[in-house]
Tab-separated table of C-alpha atoms in Angstrom:
chain	number	residue	atom	x	y	z
A	195	UNK	CA	4.440	-18.397	-6.032
A	196	UNK	CA	1.416	-17.152	-7.520
A	197	UNK	CA	0.735	-20.361	-9.177
A	198	UNK	CA	-1.753	-19.809	-12.679
A	199	UNK	CA	-1.142	-16.054	-12.447
A	200	UNK	CA	-0.004	-14.071	-15.457
A	201	UNK	CA	2.757	-11.391	-15.396
A	202	UNK	CA	3.519	-8.432	-17.453
A	203	UNK	CA	4.524	-4.925	-17.929
A	204	UNK	CA	1.813	-2.198	-18.593
A	205	UNK	CA	2.119	1.113	-20.209
A	206	UNK	CA	0.050	3.330	-17.666
A	207	UNK	CA	1.114	6.579	-19.187
A	208	UNK	CA	3.782	8.271	-17.042
A	209	UNK	CA	5.690	4.882	-16.446
A	210	UNK	CA	5.184	1.111	-17.013
A	211	UNK	CA	3.943	-0.940	-13.912
A	212	UNK	CA	5.025	-4.660	-13.326
A	213	UNK	CA	2.124	-6.768	-12.525
A	214	UNK	CA	0.755	-10.020	-11.696
A	215	UNK	CA	-2.876	-10.948	-12.088
A	216	UNK	CA	-5.076	-14.073	-12.245
A	217	UNK	CA	-8.363	-15.568	-10.886
A	218	UNK	CA	-11.872	-15.090	-12.016
A	219	UNK	CA	-14.845	-13.180	-10.625
A	220	UNK	CA	-15.099	-9.328	-9.589
A	221	UNK	CA	-12.047	-7.231	-9.771
A	222	UNK	CA	-9.906	-6.674	-6.623
A	223	UNK	CA	-6.685	-4.922	-6.724
A	224	UNK	CA	-4.198	-5.236	-4.159
A	225	UNK	CA	-1.316	-2.630	-3.207
A	226	UNK	CA	1.771	-3.385	-1.146
A	227	UNK	CA	3.571	-1.143	1.228
A	228	UNK	CA	7.135	-0.248	1.775
A	229	UNK	CA	9.642	-1.656	1.294
A	230	UNK	CA	7.797	-4.524	-0.117
A	231	UNK	CA	6.528	-5.649	-3.538
A	232	UNK	CA	3.602	-7.070	-5.192
A	233	UNK	CA	4.946	-10.541	-3.877
A	234	UNK	CA	3.982	-9.704	-0.254
A	235	UNK	CA	0.637	-10.930	-1.346
A	236	UNK	CA	1.665	-14.228	-2.607
A	237	UNK	CA	0.010	-16.098	0.270
A	238	UNK	CA	-3.094	-14.081	0.177
A	239	UNK	CA	-3.852	-13.785	-4.005
A	240	UNK	CA	-4.771	-17.672	-4.333
A	241	UNK	CA	-6.854	-17.723	-1.498
A	242	UNK	CA	-9.145	-14.750	-3.022
A	243	UNK	CA	-8.584	-15.883	-6.783
A	244	UNK	CA	-11.566	-18.393	-6.759
A	245	UNK	CA	-13.808	-15.448	-5.978
A	246	UNK	CA	-12.139	-12.644	-7.570
A	247	UNK	CA	-9.683	-11.557	-10.327
A	248	UNK	CA	-6.834	-10.420	-8.379
A	249	UNK	CA	-4.472	-7.958	-9.725
A	250	UNK	CA	-1.037	-7.266	-7.854
A	251	UNK	CA	1.168	-4.494	-9.166
A	252	UNK	CA	4.473	-3.203	-7.966
A	253	UNK	CA	3.914	0.517	-7.325
A	254	UNK	CA	5.841	3.030	-9.402
A	255	UNK	CA	9.116	3.258	-8.164
A	256	UNK	CA	9.196	0.158	-6.544
A	257	UNK	CA	10.095	-3.478	-7.388
A	258	UNK	CA	10.105	-3.886	-11.108
A	259	UNK	CA	8.088	-1.199	-11.844
A	260	UNK	CA	9.002	2.096	-13.781
A	261	UNK	CA	10.790	4.815	-11.626
A	262	UNK	CA	10.138	8.209	-13.419
A	263	UNK	CA	12.380	10.764	-12.691
A	264	UNK	CA	11.766	13.324	-9.632
A	265	UNK	CA	11.008	16.982	-9.284
A	266	UNK	CA	11.728	19.513	-6.808
A	267	UNK	CA	8.196	19.156	-5.629
A	268	UNK	CA	8.072	15.201	-5.326
A	269	UNK	CA	4.750	14.924	-7.224
A	270	UNK	CA	5.948	12.446	-9.392
A	271	UNK	CA	5.616	10.070	-6.222
A	272	UNK	CA	2.681	11.301	-4.935
A	273	UNK	CA	-0.059	8.974	-3.891
A	274	UNK	CA	-2.480	11.016	-6.594
A	275	UNK	CA	-0.128	9.761	-9.248
A	276	UNK	CA	0.233	6.567	-7.834
A	277	UNK	CA	-3.673	6.350	-7.754
A	278	UNK	CA	-3.830	7.655	-11.530
A	279	UNK	CA	-1.380	4.566	-12.297
A	280	UNK	CA	-3.772	2.382	-10.789
A	281	UNK	CA	-6.876	3.572	-12.671
A	282	UNK	CA	-4.736	3.274	-16.085
A	283	UNK	CA	-3.742	-0.267	-15.215
A	284	UNK	CA	-6.902	-1.427	-14.155
A	285	UNK	CA	-8.944	-0.110	-17.165
A	286	UNK	CA	-5.794	-1.830	-19.561
A	287	UNK	CA	-6.509	-4.975	-17.728
A	288	UNK	CA	-10.420	-4.233	-18.868
A	289	UNK	CA	-11.712	-3.240	-15.452
A	290	UNK	CA	-13.489	-0.050	-15.242
A	291	UNK	CA	-15.005	-0.249	-11.230
A	292	UNK	CA	-13.068	-2.546	-9.293
A	293	UNK	CA	-12.253	-3.068	-5.363
A	294	UNK	CA	-8.927	-2.033	-4.113
A	295	UNK	CA	-7.165	-3.323	-0.999
A	296	UNK	CA	-3.899	-1.216	0.307
A	297	UNK	CA	-1.354	-2.100	2.912
A	298	UNK	CA	1.016	0.631	4.522
A	299	UNK	CA	2.097	2.795	1.775
A	300	UNK	CA	-0.552	0.809	-0.396
A	301	UNK	CA	-3.289	2.146	1.929
A	302	UNK	CA	-2.344	5.776	1.287
A	303	UNK	CA	-2.447	5.020	-2.447
A	304	UNK	CA	-5.768	2.860	-1.817
A	305	UNK	CA	-7.319	6.007	0.138
A	306	UNK	CA	-6.226	8.607	-2.657
A	307	UNK	CA	-7.601	6.115	-5.277
A	308	UNK	CA	-11.157	6.546	-3.617
A	309	UNK	CA	-10.947	9.906	-2.993
A	310	UNK	CA	-9.949	10.667	-6.640
A	311	UNK	CA	-11.779	8.238	-8.397
A	312	UNK	CA	-15.026	7.361	-7.039
A	313	UNK	CA	-16.442	6.253	-9.903
A	314	UNK	CA	-13.812	3.560	-10.412
A	315	UNK	CA	-13.745	2.023	-6.719
A	316	UNK	CA	-16.518	-0.250	-5.493
A	317	UNK	CA	-15.193	-0.892	-1.936
A	318	UNK	CA	-12.097	0.066	0.054
A	319	UNK	CA	-10.025	-2.055	2.248
A	320	UNK	CA	-7.050	-0.098	4.321
A	321	UNK	CA	-4.693	-1.923	6.432
A	322	UNK	CA	-2.449	-0.336	9.170
A	323	UNK	CA	-2.688	3.103	7.992
A	324	UNK	CA	-4.817	6.197	8.649
A	325	UNK	CA	-4.818	9.115	6.076
A	326	UNK	CA	-1.569	10.663	5.744
A	327	UNK	CA	-2.794	14.323	6.706
A	328	UNK	CA	-4.609	12.642	9.856
A	329	UNK	CA	-1.208	11.174	11.161
A	330	UNK	CA	0.908	14.195	10.515
A	331	UNK	CA	-1.523	16.672	12.291
A	332	UNK	CA	-1.920	14.131	15.063
A	333	UNK	CA	2.062	13.476	15.109
A	334	UNK	CA	3.626	13.938	18.760
A	335	UNK	CA	6.893	12.784	20.752
A	336	UNK	CA	5.396	9.057	20.863
A	337	UNK	CA	4.812	9.150	17.003
A	338	UNK	CA	8.370	10.396	16.142
A	339	UNK	CA	9.750	8.047	18.276
A	340	UNK	CA	7.893	5.011	16.520
A	341	UNK	CA	7.780	6.420	13.162
A	342	UNK	CA	10.874	7.960	12.807
A	343	UNK	CA	11.602	6.819	9.578
A	344	UNK	CA	8.993	8.868	8.076
A	345	UNK	CA	10.999	12.080	8.597
A	346	UNK	CA	14.453	10.258	8.009
A	347	UNK	CA	13.324	8.789	4.337
A	348	UNK	CA	11.187	12.164	3.713
A	349	UNK	CA	14.116	14.736	4.048
A	350	UNK	CA	16.016	15.895	1.791
A	351	UNK	CA	19.031	18.019	3.225
A	352	UNK	CA	20.954	14.810	4.209
A	353	UNK	CA	19.404	12.406	1.976
A	354	UNK	CA	18.914	8.771	3.244
A	355	UNK	CA	19.887	6.977	0.138
A	356	UNK	CA	23.577	6.770	0.840
A	357	UNK	CA	22.731	5.192	4.367
A	358	UNK	CA	20.372	2.701	3.427
A	359	UNK	CA	22.527	1.815	0.201
A	360	UNK	CA	25.793	1.213	2.088
A	361	UNK	CA	23.961	-2.065	3.695
A	362	UNK	CA	20.276	-2.564	2.503
A	363	UNK	CA	20.054	-6.111	4.428
A	364	UNK	CA	21.062	-4.231	7.686
A	365	UNK	CA	18.391	-1.624	7.041
A	366	UNK	CA	15.515	-3.287	5.925
A	367	UNK	CA	15.873	-6.543	7.590
A	368	UNK	CA	13.833	-8.929	5.520
A	369	UNK	CA	14.058	-12.490	6.194
A	370	UNK	CA	13.188	-15.534	3.692
A	371	UNK	CA	11.571	-17.387	6.555
A	372	UNK	CA	8.827	-14.758	7.310
A	373	UNK	CA	8.324	-13.756	3.453
A	374	UNK	CA	8.597	-16.920	2.021
A	375	UNK	CA	11.809	-17.751	-0.360
A	376	UNK	CA	10.710	-16.108	-3.740
A	377	UNK	CA	9.024	-13.290	-2.270
A	378	UNK	CA	12.188	-12.548	0.000
A	379	UNK	CA	14.301	-12.802	-3.415
A	380	UNK	CA	11.884	-10.406	-5.068
A	381	UNK	CA	12.227	-7.987	-2.324
A	382	UNK	CA	15.828	-8.334	-2.074
A	383	UNK	CA	16.197	-7.770	-5.488
A	384	UNK	CA	14.317	-4.247	-4.878
A	385	UNK	CA	16.090	-3.344	-2.108
A	386	UNK	CA	19.522	-3.513	-3.522
A	387	UNK	CA	18.670	-1.369	-6.617
A	388	UNK	CA	19.748	2.217	-5.686
A	389	UNK	CA	17.008	3.615	-8.196
A	390	UNK	CA	14.128	1.589	-6.145
A	391	UNK	CA	15.953	2.994	-2.658
A	392	UNK	CA	15.524	6.504	-4.195
A	393	UNK	CA	12.152	6.077	-5.466
A	394	UNK	CA	11.071	4.553	-2.052
A	395	UNK	CA	12.342	7.937	-0.029
A	396	UNK	CA	10.502	10.349	-2.984
A	397	UNK	CA	7.364	8.304	-1.782
A	398	UNK	CA	8.190	9.593	1.770
A	399	UNK	CA	8.996	12.846	0.752
A	400	UNK	CA	5.811	13.064	-1.214
A	401	UNK	CA	4.023	12.282	1.797
A	402	UNK	CA	5.392	14.777	4.065
A	403	UNK	CA	4.463	17.507	1.396
A	404	UNK	CA	2.009	16.986	-1.622
A	405	UNK	CA	0.460	14.125	-0.147
A	406	UNK	CA	-0.329	16.141	3.338
A	407	UNK	CA	-1.604	18.742	1.182
A	408	UNK	CA	-3.964	16.716	-0.835
A	409	UNK	CA	-5.458	15.374	2.483
A	410	UNK	CA	-5.823	18.572	3.909
A	411	UNK	CA	-7.614	19.908	1.168
A	412	UNK	CA	-10.052	17.097	1.214
A	413	UNK	CA	-10.569	17.662	4.990
A	414	UNK	CA	-11.195	21.406	4.565
A	415	UNK	CA	-14.034	20.814	1.838
A	416	UNK	CA	-15.723	18.494	3.609
A	417	UNK	CA	-14.839	15.484	1.390
A	418	UNK	CA	-15.518	12.242	2.419
A	419	UNK	CA	-15.258	8.299	0.849
A	420	UNK	CA	-18.699	7.132	-0.136
A	421	UNK	CA	-18.099	3.772	-0.839
A	422	UNK	CA	-18.023	0.948	1.936
A	423	UNK	CA	-14.988	1.042	3.782
A	424	UNK	CA	-13.327	-1.860	5.864
A	425	UNK	CA	-10.323	-0.916	8.175
A	426	UNK	CA	-8.144	-4.005	9.045
A	427	UNK	CA	-4.920	-3.350	11.955
A	428	UNK	CA	-2.596	-5.771	13.070
A	429	UNK	CA	-2.842	-6.563	16.566
A	430	UNK	CA	0.770	-6.601	17.164
A	431	UNK	CA	1.534	-3.316	15.769
A	432	UNK	CA	1.009	0.143	16.992
A	433	UNK	CA	-2.315	1.700	15.622
A	434	UNK	CA	-3.992	1.254	19.126
A	435	UNK	CA	-0.980	2.536	20.771
A	436	UNK	CA	-1.149	5.747	18.963
A	437	UNK	CA	-4.569	6.488	18.196
A	438	UNK	CA	-6.802	4.575	20.713
A	439	UNK	CA	-9.341	3.861	18.380
A	440	UNK	CA	-8.114	3.777	14.838
A	441	UNK	CA	-11.575	2.812	13.619
A	442	UNK	CA	-13.067	6.128	14.647
A	443	UNK	CA	-10.705	8.054	12.839
A	444	UNK	CA	-11.357	6.518	9.718
A	445	UNK	CA	-14.982	7.173	10.409
A	446	UNK	CA	-14.571	11.085	10.155
A	447	UNK	CA	-12.903	10.108	6.698
A	448	UNK	CA	-15.486	8.021	5.139
A	449	UNK	CA	-19.286	7.468	5.724
A	450	UNK	CA	-19.522	4.021	5.526
A	451	UNK	CA	-16.640	2.232	7.838
A	452	UNK	CA	-16.304	-1.151	9.408
A	453	UNK	CA	-13.043	-3.314	10.413
A	454	UNK	CA	-11.294	-5.006	13.201
A	455	UNK	CA	-8.025	-6.450	14.100
A	456	UNK	CA	-5.992	-9.031	12.438
A	457	UNK	CA	-3.956	-11.314	14.715
A	458	UNK	CA	-0.623	-10.432	13.392
A	459	UNK	CA	2.286	-8.292	13.288
A	460	UNK	CA	2.566	-5.476	10.920
A	461	UNK	CA	3.143	-7.737	7.583
A	462	UNK	CA	-0.247	-9.253	8.138
A	463	UNK	CA	-0.217	-10.531	4.388
A	464	UNK	CA	2.774	-12.554	5.128
A	465	UNK	CA	2.271	-13.574	8.879
A	466	UNK	CA	-1.417	-14.133	8.822
A	467	UNK	CA	-2.918	-14.868	5.030
A	468	UNK	CA	-5.834	-16.848	5.915
A	469	UNK	CA	-7.022	-14.307	8.489
A	470	UNK	CA	-6.577	-11.632	5.706
A	471	UNK	CA	-8.074	-13.231	3.186
A	472	UNK	CA	-11.209	-14.428	5.138
A	473	UNK	CA	-11.696	-10.626	5.966
A	474	UNK	CA	-11.622	-9.387	2.234
A	475	UNK	CA	-13.818	-12.119	1.206
A	476	UNK	CA	-16.296	-11.484	3.666
A	477	UNK	CA	-16.269	-7.529	2.944
A	478	UNK	CA	-16.428	-8.303	-0.469
A	479	UNK	CA	-19.157	-10.873	-0.783
A	480	UNK	CA	-21.791	-8.698	-2.044
A	481	UNK	CA	-19.740	-7.379	-5.044
A	482	UNK	CA	-18.198	-10.639	-6.191
A	483	UNK	CA	-19.741	-12.450	-8.929
A	484	UNK	CA	-22.226	-14.884	-8.118
A	485	UNK	CA	-20.926	-18.845	-8.394
A	486	UNK	CA	-22.928	-21.386	-10.174
A	487	UNK	CA	-25.134	-23.714	-8.197
């Protein structure tokens, strides 16, 4: 898994991040979703590495990365905090400007990274997610039925951790057949760690509070993503069922948006890695390092 990639722990100030990185060319940061780790990219990253320097971290709280203490306002697990981690990580690796692609919860970190640090982000790819503030503003009974876990994980009166930790395998239901053996082992190690489960719940608690507030503030101020943006969604997931034309939604948040669907279920990097890699390479080609001829 990740042949010829290096691994390490990188101090980003508030915490440390576990990261794999390799390849050559213009830098590309890949951000995983819940409840995955960086290993979700193990079928995609090698396909990109001949064109890009590919960086795959575990988000704070996830996998082997640090898990800062929580606070009453959940700010340590905000997408703003996670985005700041990524700027520090990439600078430590020698990259002041880079492209970023995020899936699921990682898409919210990628969005916040482009919004808060436009000087650092050259291109943005969001996969299977619209801005948190937009999703919550549009939430209806259909959304609640399909995405009820947002509210289960995000509430604090009856914390979800006890339920999940009673049987993590039954709750998360990942398989080695879908993910690949090594990626599954990395994921399973994470979800059997109560500290990781707590941090992942804090991610959702931040989503319902400080992350929504950040998105709402951007909307009120008329702030938009200025860098080229690509939106990818899974044909067998529920983006279209919930939102009709999710690409049109992204065009209200960013000035230069293109996109298309991927022929897969939700975990597109695991289910359709060649299609995902081809989409990323095509979108990023103008920013790639020219190859010798």
